[in-house]
CSV table of N, CA and C and ligand atoms in Angstrom, one decimal:
chain,number,residue,atom,x,y,z
T,18,MET,N,-11.2,-16.9,-18.6
T,18,MET,CA,-9.9,-17.8,-18.6
T,18,MET,C,-10.2,-19.3,-18.8
T,19,ALA,N,-9.4,-19.9,-19.5
T,19,ALA,CA,-9.5,-21.4,-19.9
T,19,ALA,C,-9.6,-22.1,-18.6
T,20,LYS,N,-10.1,-23.3,-18.6
T,20,LYS,CA,-10.1,-24.1,-17.4
T,20,LYS,C,-8.9,-24.7,-17.4
T,21,PRO,N,-8.1,-24.9,-16.3
T,21,PRO,CA,-6.8,-25.7,-16.0
T,21,PRO,C,-7.0,-27.2,-16.4
T,22,ASP,N,-6.2,-27.7,-17.4
T,22,ASP,CA,-6.4,-29.1,-17.8
T,22,ASP,C,-5.2,-29.9,-17.2
T,23,SER,N,-4.6,-29.3,-16.4
T,23,SER,CA,-3.5,-30.2,-15.9
T,23,SER,C,-3.0,-29.5,-14.4
T,24,LEU,N,-2.3,-30.2,-13.6
T,24,LEU,CA,-1.8,-29.9,-12.3
T,24,LEU,C,-0.8,-28.7,-12.7
T,25,GLN,N,-0.2,-28.8,-13.7
T,25,GLN,CA,0.9,-27.9,-14.2
T,25,GLN,C,0.1,-26.2,-14.6
T,26,SER,N,-1.0,-26.6,-15.1
T,26,SER,CA,-1.7,-25.3,-15.5
T,26,SER,C,-2.4,-24.7,-14.2
T,27,LEU,N,-2.9,-25.7,-13.3
T,27,LEU,CA,-3.6,-25.4,-12.0
T,27,LEU,C,-2.6,-24.6,-11.3
T,28,TYR,N,-1.1,-25.1,-11.2
T,28,TYR,CA,-0.1,-24.4,-10.6
T,28,TYR,C,0.1,-23.1,-11.1
T,29,LEU,N,0.5,-23.0,-12.5
T,29,LEU,CA,0.6,-21.6,-12.9
T,29,LEU,C,-0.5,-20.6,-12.4
T,30,ASP,N,-1.6,-21.1,-12.6
T,30,ASP,CA,-2.9,-20.4,-12.0
T,30,ASP,C,-2.6,-19.8,-10.5
T,31,GLU,N,-2.1,-20.7,-9.8
T,31,GLU,CA,-2.1,-20.3,-8.4
T,31,GLU,C,-0.9,-19.4,-8.1
T,32,ILE,N,0.2,-19.7,-9.0
T,32,ILE,CA,1.4,-18.6,-9.0
T,32,ILE,C,0.8,-17.2,-9.5
T,33,LYS,N,0.1,-17.2,-10.6
T,33,LYS,CA,-0.6,-15.9,-10.9
T,33,LYS,C,-1.3,-15.2,-9.9
T,34,ASP,N,-2.0,-16.0,-9.2
T,34,ASP,CA,-3.1,-15.5,-8.4
T,34,ASP,C,-2.2,-14.8,-7.1
T,35,LEU,N,-1.2,-15.6,-6.7
T,35,LEU,CA,-0.2,-15.2,-5.8
T,35,LEU,C,0.6,-13.9,-6.0
T,36,TYR,N,1.0,-13.9,-7.4
T,36,TYR,CA,1.6,-12.4,-8.0
T,36,TYR,C,0.7,-11.5,-7.7
T,37,ASP,N,-0.4,-11.5,-8.1
T,37,ASP,CA,-1.3,-10.5,-8.0
T,37,ASP,C,-1.6,-10.1,-6.3
T,38,ALA,N,-2.0,-11.2,-5.7
T,38,ALA,CA,-2.2,-11.0,-4.1
T,38,ALA,C,-0.8,-10.0,-3.7
T,39,GLU,N,0.5,-10.6,-3.9
T,39,GLU,CA,1.5,-10.0,-3.5
T,39,GLU,C,1.9,-8.5,-3.7
T,40,ASN,N,1.4,-8.3,-5.0
T,40,ASN,CA,1.5,-7.0,-5.5
T,40,ASN,C,0.4,-5.9,-4.8
T,41,ARG,N,-0.6,-6.6,-4.3
T,41,ARG,CA,-1.6,-5.7,-3.9
T,41,ARG,C,-1.3,-5.6,-2.4
T,42,ILE,N,-0.6,-6.4,-1.8
T,42,ILE,CA,-0.1,-6.4,-0.4
T,42,ILE,C,0.8,-5.3,-0.3
T,43,VAL,N,1.9,-5.2,-1.2
T,43,VAL,CA,3.0,-4.3,-1.4
T,43,VAL,C,2.3,-2.9,-1.5
T,44,LYS,N,1.2,-2.9,-2.0
T,44,LYS,CA,0.6,-1.7,-2.4
T,44,LYS,C,-0.2,-1.1,-0.9
T,45,ALA,N,-0.7,-2.2,-0.2
T,45,ALA,CA,-1.4,-1.8,1.0
T,45,ALA,C,-0.6,-1.5,2.1
T,46,LEU,N,0.6,-2.3,2.4
T,46,LEU,CA,1.4,-2.1,3.5
T,46,LEU,C,1.7,-0.8,3.8
T,47,PRO,N,2.2,0.2,3.0
T,47,PRO,CA,2.4,1.4,3.4
T,47,PRO,C,1.4,2.1,4.1
T,48,LYS,N,0.2,2.0,3.6
T,48,LYS,CA,-0.9,2.5,4.0
T,48,LYS,C,-1.3,1.9,5.6
T,49,LEU,N,-0.9,0.9,5.7
T,49,LEU,CA,-1.2,0.1,7.1
T,49,LEU,C,-0.2,0.8,8.3
T,50,ALA,N,1.1,0.9,7.6
T,50,ALA,CA,2.3,1.2,8.2
T,50,ALA,C,1.8,2.7,8.8
T,51,GLU,N,1.5,3.4,7.8
T,51,GLU,CA,1.3,4.9,8.2
T,51,GLU,C,0.0,5.1,9.2
T,52,ALA,N,-0.9,4.2,9.1
T,52,ALA,CA,-2.2,4.3,10.0
T,52,ALA,C,-2.0,3.9,11.5
T,53,SER,N,-0.8,3.0,11.5
T,53,SER,CA,-0.6,2.4,13.0
T,53,SER,C,-0.2,3.4,14.0
T,54,THR,N,-0.8,3.3,15.1
T,54,THR,CA,-0.6,4.2,16.2
T,54,THR,C,0.8,3.6,17.1
T,55,ASN,N,0.7,2.1,17.3
T,55,ASN,CA,2.1,1.6,18.2
T,55,ASN,C,3.1,1.8,17.1
T,56,PRO,N,4.3,2.3,17.4
T,56,PRO,CA,5.4,2.3,16.4
T,56,PRO,C,6.0,0.9,16.3
T,57,MET,N,5.7,-0.1,17.3
T,57,MET,CA,6.3,-1.6,17.1
T,57,MET,C,5.3,-2.2,15.6
T,58,LEU,N,4.1,-1.7,15.9
T,58,LEU,CA,3.1,-2.4,14.8
T,58,LEU,C,3.6,-1.5,13.3
T,59,ARG,N,3.9,-0.3,13.5
T,59,ARG,CA,4.5,0.5,12.3
T,59,ARG,C,5.5,-0.2,11.7
T,60,ASP,N,6.5,-0.5,12.4
T,60,ASP,CA,7.8,-1.3,12.2
T,60,ASP,C,7.5,-2.6,11.6
T,61,ALA,N,6.5,-3.3,12.2
T,61,ALA,CA,6.3,-4.9,11.7
T,61,ALA,C,5.6,-4.7,10.2
T,62,PHE,N,5.1,-3.6,9.9
T,62,PHE,CA,4.4,-3.3,8.7
T,62,PHE,C,5.5,-3.1,7.7
T,63,ASN,N,6.3,-2.1,8.2
T,63,ASN,CA,7.1,-1.7,7.2
T,63,ASN,C,8.4,-2.9,6.8
T,64,GLU,N,8.4,-3.7,7.7
T,64,GLU,CA,9.4,-4.8,7.5
T,64,GLU,C,8.8,-5.8,6.8
T,65,HIS,N,7.5,-6.0,6.9
T,65,HIS,CA,6.9,-7.0,6.1
T,65,HIS,C,6.7,-6.6,4.6
T,66,LEU,N,6.7,-5.2,4.5
T,66,LEU,CA,6.8,-4.6,3.0
T,66,LEU,C,8.0,-5.0,2.3
T,67,GLN,N,9.0,-4.8,3.0
T,67,GLN,CA,10.4,-5.5,2.5
T,67,GLN,C,10.5,-6.6,2.1
T,68,VAL,N,10.1,-7.6,3.1
T,68,VAL,CA,9.8,-8.9,3.0
T,68,VAL,C,9.0,-9.4,1.8
T,69,SER,N,7.9,-8.7,1.7
T,69,SER,CA,6.8,-9.0,0.5
T,69,SER,C,7.4,-8.7,-0.6
T,70,ARG,N,8.4,-7.5,-1.0
T,70,ARG,CA,9.0,-7.2,-2.1
T,70,ARG,C,9.9,-8.3,-2.5
T,71,GLY,N,10.5,-9.1,-1.6
T,71,GLY,CA,11.1,-10.3,-1.9
T,71,GLY,C,10.2,-11.6,-2.4
T,72,HIS,N,9.1,-11.4,-1.8
T,72,HIS,CA,7.9,-12.6,-2.3
T,72,HIS,C,7.8,-12.2,-3.8
T,73,VAL,N,7.5,-11.0,-4.2
T,73,VAL,CA,7.1,-10.6,-5.5
T,73,VAL,C,8.4,-11.2,-6.3
T,74,LYS,N,9.9,-11.0,-5.9
T,74,LYS,CA,10.7,-11.4,-6.6
T,74,LYS,C,10.8,-13.1,-6.9
T,75,ARG,N,10.6,-13.6,-5.7
T,75,ARG,CA,10.6,-15.0,-5.8
T,75,ARG,C,9.5,-15.5,-6.8
T,76,LEU,N,8.4,-15.0,-6.6
T,76,LEU,CA,7.4,-15.5,-7.9
T,76,LEU,C,8.1,-15.1,-9.1
T,77,GLU,N,8.8,-14.0,-9.6
T,77,GLU,CA,9.2,-13.7,-10.7
T,77,GLU,C,10.3,-14.8,-11.1
T,78,THR,N,11.0,-15.4,-10.0
T,78,THR,CA,12.0,-16.4,-10.5
T,78,THR,C,11.2,-17.6,-10.9
T,79,ILE,N,10.0,-17.9,-10.3
T,79,ILE,CA,9.2,-19.0,-10.6
T,79,ILE,C,8.7,-18.9,-12.1
T,80,PHE,N,8.2,-17.6,-12.3
T,80,PHE,CA,7.7,-17.5,-13.7
T,80,PHE,C,8.8,-17.7,-14.7
T,81,ALA,N,10.0,-17.2,-14.5
T,81,ALA,CA,11.0,-17.3,-15.4
T,81,ALA,C,11.2,-18.7,-15.5
T,82,ASP,N,11.5,-19.5,-14.6
T,82,ASP,CA,11.9,-20.9,-14.5
T,82,ASP,C,10.7,-21.8,-15.4
T,83,LEU,N,9.4,-21.3,-15.3
T,83,LEU,CA,8.3,-21.8,-16.0
T,83,LEU,C,8.3,-21.6,-17.5
T,84,GLY,N,9.3,-20.6,-17.9
T,84,GLY,CA,9.2,-20.0,-19.1
T,84,GLY,C,7.7,-19.0,-19.4
T,85,GLU,N,7.5,-18.6,-18.3
T,85,GLU,CA,6.1,-17.7,-18.5
T,85,GLU,C,6.5,-16.3,-18.2
T,86,LYS,N,5.7,-15.5,-18.8
T,86,LYS,CA,5.9,-14.0,-18.4
T,86,LYS,C,5.2,-13.7,-17.0
T,87,ALA,N,5.9,-13.0,-16.2
T,87,ALA,CA,5.2,-12.5,-14.8
T,87,ALA,C,4.0,-11.9,-15.0
T,88,SER,N,2.9,-12.4,-14.5
T,88,SER,CA,1.7,-11.9,-14.9
T,88,SER,C,0.7,-12.2,-13.7
T,89,GLY,N,-0.2,-11.4,-13.4
T,89,GLY,CA,-1.1,-11.7,-12.3
T,89,GLY,C,-2.5,-12.1,-12.8
T,90,LYS,N,-3.3,-12.7,-12.0
T,90,LYS,CA,-4.7,-12.9,-12.3
T,90,LYS,C,-5.2,-12.3,-11.0
T,91,THR,N,-6.2,-11.5,-11.4
T,91,THR,CA,-7.1,-10.9,-9.9
T,91,THR,C,-7.2,-12.0,-9.0
T,92,CYS,N,-6.7,-11.6,-7.8
T,92,CYS,CA,-6.9,-12.2,-6.6
T,92,CYS,C,-8.1,-11.7,-6.0
T,93,ASN,N,-9.1,-12.3,-6.1
T,93,ASN,CA,-10.3,-11.7,-5.3
T,93,ASN,C,-10.4,-11.9,-4.1
T,94,GLY,N,-10.0,-12.9,-3.5
T,94,GLY,CA,-9.7,-13.0,-2.0
T,94,GLY,C,-8.8,-11.9,-1.3
T,95,ILE,N,-7.7,-12.0,-1.8
T,95,ILE,CA,-6.9,-10.7,-0.9
T,95,ILE,C,-7.7,-9.4,-1.5
T,96,LYS,N,-8.2,-9.1,-2.6
T,96,LYS,CA,-8.8,-7.8,-2.8
T,96,LYS,C,-10.0,-7.5,-1.9
T,97,GLY,N,-10.6,-8.8,-1.7
T,97,GLY,CA,-11.7,-8.6,-0.8
T,97,GLY,C,-11.3,-8.2,0.8
T,98,ILE,N,-10.3,-9.0,1.3
T,98,ILE,CA,-9.8,-8.9,2.5
T,98,ILE,C,-9.3,-7.5,2.8
T,99,ILE,N,-8.5,-7.0,1.9
T,99,ILE,CA,-7.8,-5.8,1.8
T,99,ILE,C,-9.0,-4.7,2.0
T,100,ASP,N,-9.7,-4.7,1.1
T,100,ASP,CA,-11.0,-4.0,0.8
T,100,ASP,C,-11.7,-3.7,2.3
T,101,GLU,N,-12.0,-5.0,3.1
T,101,GLU,CA,-12.8,-5.1,4.4
T,101,GLU,C,-11.9,-4.3,5.3
T,102,GLY,N,-10.6,-4.7,5.1
T,102,GLY,CA,-9.7,-4.3,6.4
T,102,GLY,C,-9.5,-2.7,6.1
T,103,SER,N,-9.8,-2.2,5.0
T,103,SER,CA,-9.4,-0.4,4.9
T,103,SER,C,-10.2,0.3,5.3
T,104,ASP,N,-11.5,-0.3,6.0
T,104,ASP,CA,-12.4,0.7,6.8
T,104,ASP,C,-11.5,1.1,8.0
T,105,ALA,N,-10.5,0.2,8.7
T,105,ALA,CA,-9.8,0.8,9.9
T,105,ALA,C,-9.0,1.8,9.6
T,106,LEU,N,-8.5,2.0,8.3
T,106,LEU,CA,-7.7,3.4,8.1
T,106,LEU,C,-8.4,4.4,8.4
T,107,ASP,N,-9.7,4.5,8.5
T,107,ASP,CA,-10.4,5.9,8.9
T,107,ASP,C,-10.8,5.9,10.3
T,108,TYR,N,-10.4,4.9,11.2
T,108,TYR,CA,-10.6,4.8,12.5
T,108,TYR,C,-9.8,6.2,13.2
T,109,ASP,N,-10.2,6.6,14.3
T,109,ASP,CA,-9.5,7.5,15.1
T,109,ASP,C,-7.9,6.8,15.5
T,110,ALA,N,-7.0,7.3,15.5
T,110,ALA,CA,-5.7,6.8,16.1
T,110,ALA,C,-5.9,6.3,17.7
T,111,GLY,N,-5.3,4.9,17.7
T,111,GLY,CA,-5.4,4.5,19.2
T,111,GLY,C,-5.2,2.9,19.0
T,112,SER,N,-5.4,2.3,20.3
T,112,SER,CA,-5.2,0.8,20.1
T,112,SER,C,-6.4,0.2,19.6
T,113,MET,N,-7.5,0.8,19.5
T,113,MET,CA,-8.6,0.1,18.9
T,113,MET,C,-8.3,-0.1,17.3
T,114,LYS,N,-7.7,1.1,16.8
T,114,LYS,CA,-7.4,1.1,15.4
T,114,LYS,C,-6.5,0.0,14.9
T,115,ASP,N,-5.4,0.0,15.9
T,115,ASP,CA,-4.2,-0.9,15.7
T,115,ASP,C,-4.8,-2.4,15.9
T,116,ALA,N,-5.9,-2.6,16.8
T,116,ALA,CA,-6.5,-3.9,16.9
T,116,ALA,C,-7.1,-4.4,15.7
T,117,ALA,N,-7.7,-3.3,15.0
T,117,ALA,CA,-8.6,-3.6,13.6
T,117,ALA,C,-7.6,-3.8,12.8
T,118,LEU,N,-6.5,-3.1,12.5
T,118,LEU,CA,-5.4,-3.3,11.4
T,118,LEU,C,-4.8,-4.7,11.7
T,119,ILE,N,-4.7,-5.1,12.8
T,119,ILE,CA,-3.8,-6.2,13.0
T,119,ILE,C,-4.8,-7.5,12.6
T,120,GLY,N,-6.0,-7.2,13.0
T,120,GLY,CA,-7.3,-8.2,12.3
T,120,GLY,C,-7.0,-8.6,11.0
T,121,GLY,N,-7.1,-7.3,10.2
T,121,GLY,CA,-7.0,-7.3,8.8
T,121,GLY,C,-5.9,-7.9,8.4
T,122,ALA,N,-4.9,-7.6,8.9
T,122,ALA,CA,-3.6,-7.9,8.5
T,122,ALA,C,-3.2,-9.6,8.6
T,123,GLN,N,-3.9,-10.1,9.7
T,123,GLN,CA,-3.7,-11.5,10.0
T,123,GLN,C,-4.6,-12.3,9.0
T,124,ARG,N,-5.9,-11.7,8.7
T,124,ARG,CA,-6.6,-12.3,7.5
T,124,ARG,C,-5.6,-12.6,6.4
T,125,VAL,N,-5.0,-11.6,6.0
T,125,VAL,CA,-4.2,-11.6,4.9
T,125,VAL,C,-3.1,-12.7,4.9
T,126,GLU,N,-2.6,-12.5,6.1
T,126,GLU,CA,-1.5,-13.7,6.3
T,126,GLU,C,-1.9,-15.0,6.3
T,127,HIS,N,-3.0,-15.2,6.8
T,127,HIS,CA,-3.8,-16.6,6.9
T,127,HIS,C,-4.2,-17.0,5.3
T,128,TYR,N,-4.7,-16.1,4.5
T,128,TYR,CA,-4.9,-16.4,3.1
T,128,TYR,C,-3.4,-16.9,2.4
T,129,GLU,N,-2.5,-16.1,2.7
T,129,GLU,CA,-1.2,-16.4,2.0
T,129,GLU,C,-0.6,-17.7,2.5
T,130,ILE,N,-0.6,-17.9,3.9
T,130,ILE,CA,-0.1,-19.4,4.2
T,130,ILE,C,-1.0,-20.4,3.6
T,131,ALA,N,-2.1,-20.2,3.4
T,131,ALA,CA,-2.9,-21.3,2.7
T,131,ALA,C,-2.6,-21.7,1.3
T,132,ALA,N,-2.4,-20.2,0.6
T,132,ALA,CA,-2.2,-20.3,-0.8
T,132,ALA,C,-0.5,-20.9,-1.0
T,133,TYR,N,0.2,-20.4,-0.2
T,133,TYR,CA,1.6,-20.9,-0.3
T,133,TYR,C,1.9,-22.2,-0.2
T,134,GLY,N,1.1,-22.7,1.0
T,134,GLY,CA,1.0,-24.2,1.4
T,134,GLY,C,0.6,-24.9,0.1
T,135,THR,N,-0.6,-24.7,-0.5
T,135,THR,CA,-1.0,-25.3,-1.6
T,135,THR,C,0.0,-25.3,-2.8
T,136,ALA,N,0.4,-24.1,-2.8
T,136,ALA,CA,1.4,-24.2,-4.0
T,136,ALA,C,2.8,-24.8,-3.9
T,137,ARG,N,3.2,-24.8,-2.6
T,137,ARG,CA,4.4,-25.7,-2.4
T,137,ARG,C,4.0,-27.3,-2.8
T,138,THR,N,3.0,-27.8,-2.2
T,138,THR,CA,2.8,-29.0,-2.3
T,138,THR,C,2.3,-29.4,-3.8
T,139,TRP,N,1.8,-28.5,-4.8
T,139,TRP,CA,1.7,-28.9,-6.0
T,139,TRP,C,3.0,-28.8,-6.6
T,140,ALA,N,4.1,-27.9,-6.5
T,140,ALA,CA,5.3,-27.8,-6.7
T,140,ALA,C,6.1,-29.2,-6.5
T,141,GLU,N,5.7,-29.7,-5.2
T,141,GLU,CA,6.4,-30.9,-4.9
T,141,GLU,C,6.0,-32.1,-6.0
T,142,HIS,N,4.6,-32.0,-6.1
T,142,HIS,CA,3.9,-33.2,-6.9
T,142,HIS,C,4.5,-33.2,-8.4
T,143,LEU,N,4.8,-31.8,-9.0
T,143,LEU,CA,5.4,-31.6,-10.1
T,143,LEU,C,6.9,-31.9,-10.2
T,144,GLY,N,7.6,-32.1,-9.0
T,144,GLY,CA,8.8,-32.4,-9.2
T,144,GLY,C,9.7,-31.2,-9.3
T,145,ARG,N,9.2,-29.6,-9.0
T,145,ARG,CA,9.8,-28.6,-9.1
T,145,ARG,C,10.6,-28.2,-8.0
T,146,THR,N,11.7,-28.8,-7.7
T,146,THR,CA,12.2,-28.8,-6.2
T,146,THR,C,12.9,-27.3,-6.1
T,147,ALA,N,13.4,-26.6,-7.2
T,147,ALA,CA,13.5,-24.9,-6.8
T,147,ALA,C,12.6,-24.4,-6.4
T,148,ASP,N,11.5,-24.6,-7.1
T,148,ASP,CA,10.1,-23.8,-6.7
T,148,ASP,C,9.8,-24.0,-5.3
T,149,VAL,N,9.9,-25.4,-4.9
T,149,VAL,CA,9.3,-25.8,-3.4
T,149,VAL,C,10.1,-25.1,-2.6
T,150,GLN,N,11.5,-25.0,-2.8
T,150,GLN,CA,12.5,-24.1,-1.7
T,150,GLN,C,12.2,-22.7,-1.6
T,151,LEU,N,11.8,-22.1,-2.9
T,151,LEU,CA,11.3,-20.6,-2.7
T,151,LEU,C,9.9,-20.2,-2.0
T,152,LEU,N,9.0,-21.4,-2.3
T,152,LEU,CA,7.7,-21.1,-1.8
T,152,LEU,C,7.6,-21.5,-0.2
T,153,ASP,N,8.5,-22.3,0.2
T,153,ASP,CA,8.7,-22.8,1.5
T,153,ASP,C,9.2,-21.5,2.2
T,154,GLN,N,10.5,-20.9,1.6
T,154,GLN,CA,10.6,-19.9,2.4
T,154,GLN,C,9.8,-18.7,2.5
T,155,THR,N,9.1,-18.5,1.5
T,155,THR,CA,8.1,-17.4,1.7
T,155,THR,C,6.8,-17.9,2.5
T,156,LEU,N,6.6,-19.0,2.6
T,156,LEU,CA,5.7,-19.6,3.5
T,156,LEU,C,5.9,-19.2,5.1
T,157,GLN,N,7.4,-19.6,5.4
T,157,GLN,CA,7.7,-19.5,6.6
T,157,GLN,C,8.0,-17.8,7.1
T,158,GLU,N,8.3,-17.2,6.2
T,158,GLU,CA,8.1,-15.8,6.4
T,158,GLU,C,6.7,-15.3,6.6
T,159,GLU,N,5.6,-15.9,5.9
T,159,GLU,CA,4.3,-15.3,6.3
T,159,GLU,C,4.1,-16.0,7.6
T,160,LYS,N,4.4,-17.0,8.1
T,160,LYS,CA,4.0,-17.6,9.3
T,160,LYS,C,4.6,-16.6,10.4
T,161,GLU,N,6.0,-16.1,9.9
T,161,GLU,CA,6.6,-15.3,11.0
T,161,GLU,C,5.8,-14.0,11.2
T,162,ALA,N,5.4,-13.5,10.2
T,162,ALA,CA,4.7,-12.0,10.1
T,162,ALA,C,3.6,-12.3,11.0
T,163,ASP,N,2.8,-13.5,10.6
T,163,ASP,CA,1.5,-13.7,11.4
T,163,ASP,C,1.7,-13.8,13.0
T,164,ARG,N,3.0,-14.5,13.4
T,164,ARG,CA,3.3,-14.9,14.7
T,164,ARG,C,3.5,-13.2,15.4
T,165,LYS,N,4.4,-12.5,14.5
T,165,LYS,CA,4.7,-11.3,15.2
T,165,LYS,C,3.8,-10.3,15.4
T,166,LEU,N,2.5,-10.4,14.5
T,166,LEU,CA,1.3,-9.5,14.6
T,166,LEU,C,0.7,-10.1,15.9
T,167,THR,N,0.6,-11.3,16.1
T,167,THR,CA,-0.1,-12.0,17.6
T,167,THR,C,0.8,-11.3,18.6
T,168,ALA,N,2.0,-11.5,18.8
T,168,ALA,CA,3.0,-11.1,19.7
T,168,ALA,C,2.6,-9.6,20.0
T,169,ILE,N,2.6,-8.8,18.9
T,169,ILE,CA,2.3,-7.4,19.2
T,169,ILE,C,0.9,-7.0,20.0
T,170,ALA,N,0.1,-7.8,19.4
T,170,ALA,CA,-1.2,-7.6,19.9
T,170,ALA,C,-1.5,-8.1,21.3
T,171,GLU,N,-0.6,-9.2,21.6
T,171,GLU,CA,-1.0,-9.7,23.2
T,171,GLU,C,0.1,-9.1,23.9
T,172,GLY,N,1.4,-8.7,23.4
T,172,GLY,CA,2.4,-8.2,24.3
T,172,GLY,C,2.0,-6.7,24.7
T,173,ASN,N,1.5,-5.9,23.8
T,173,ASN,CA,1.2,-4.5,24.3
T,173,ASN,C,-0.3,-4.4,24.5
T,174,ASN,N,-1.0,-5.5,24.8
T,174,ASN,CA,-2.3,-5.6,25.1
T,174,ASN,C,-3.2,-4.6,24.2
T,175,VAL,N,-2.9,-4.6,23.0
T,175,VAL,CA,-3.8,-3.7,22.0
T,175,VAL,C,-4.9,-4.3,22.1
T,176,ASN,N,-5.5,-5.6,22.0
T,176,ASN,CA,-6.8,-5.9,22.2
T,176,ASN,C,-7.5,-5.6,23.5
T,177,GLU,N,-6.4,-5.8,24.5
T,177,GLU,CA,-7.1,-5.4,25.8
T,177,GLU,C,-7.5,-4.1,26.1
T,178,GLU,N,-6.6,-3.1,25.5
T,178,GLU,CA,-6.9,-1.8,25.7
T,178,GLU,C,-8.2,-1.2,24.9
T,179,ALA,N,-8.1,-1.9,23.7
T,179,ALA,CA,-9.2,-1.6,22.7
T,179,ALA,C,-10.8,-1.8,23.2
T,180,ARG,N,-10.8,-2.9,24.2
T,180,ARG,CA,-11.8,-3.1,24.8
T,180,ARG,C,-12.4,-2.2,25.8
T,181,GLU,N,-11.3,-1.5,26.3
T,181,GLU,CA,-11.7,-0.4,27.2
T,181,GLU,C,-12.1,1.0,26.6
T,182,THR,N,-11.7,1.0,25.2
T,182,THR,CA,-11.8,2.5,24.6
T,182,THR,C,-13.5,2.4,24.5
T,183,PRO,N,-13.8,3.7,24.8
T,183,PRO,CA,-15.4,3.9,24.8
T,183,PRO,C,-15.8,4.1,23.4
T,184,LYS,N,-15.2,4.4,22.5
T,184,LYS,CA,-15.3,4.8,21.1
T,184,LYS,C,-15.6,3.6,20.1
T,185,LEU,N,-15.7,2.3,21.0
T,185,LEU,CA,-15.7,1.1,20.2
T,185,LEU,C,-17.1,1.0,19.6
T,186,THR,N,-17.1,1.5,18.5
T,186,THR,CA,-18.7,1.5,17.8
T,186,THR,C,-18.6,0.5,16.6
T,187,HIS,N,-17.8,-0.1,16.0
T,187,HIS,CA,-17.8,-0.6,14.9
T,187,HIS,C,-18.0,-2.0,15.2
F,202,FE2,FE1,3.9,-12.6,1.0
């Protein structure tokens, strides 16, 4: 891929990266939901799946406004995080598995929070006000998803119970 020669092309690269990331996340979330033991966690993953489909749509709106075709550029960051987190899918059902799923999902959220924050700032610099709003909405939803995962982990003592699970060998 050619080196970006302006903030505008750097920005387009970032949007492509996010587009690939969101599409990977939309594919991964049903597996996380299915693997969850705690029904609240399953609901949270399913809800975030719906929300993430909206994130894909917002990025498509941004591509259209830029006069660009919606296309992704392999997001090695999210690809790696999903790959690492997928080990947990094979764990035995229970709170330890849920704790591992939450740990992986929060890594995803934090990556997205960083990337959307960057994209929003660049959109501001480029004077792309409509994009700023779209990216900010998504950013807030990623933060909310992250908070919800923390609340589930703490509220239901997922991490607490995991510590007492004798099968903690990973
Ligand atoms: Fe997202």
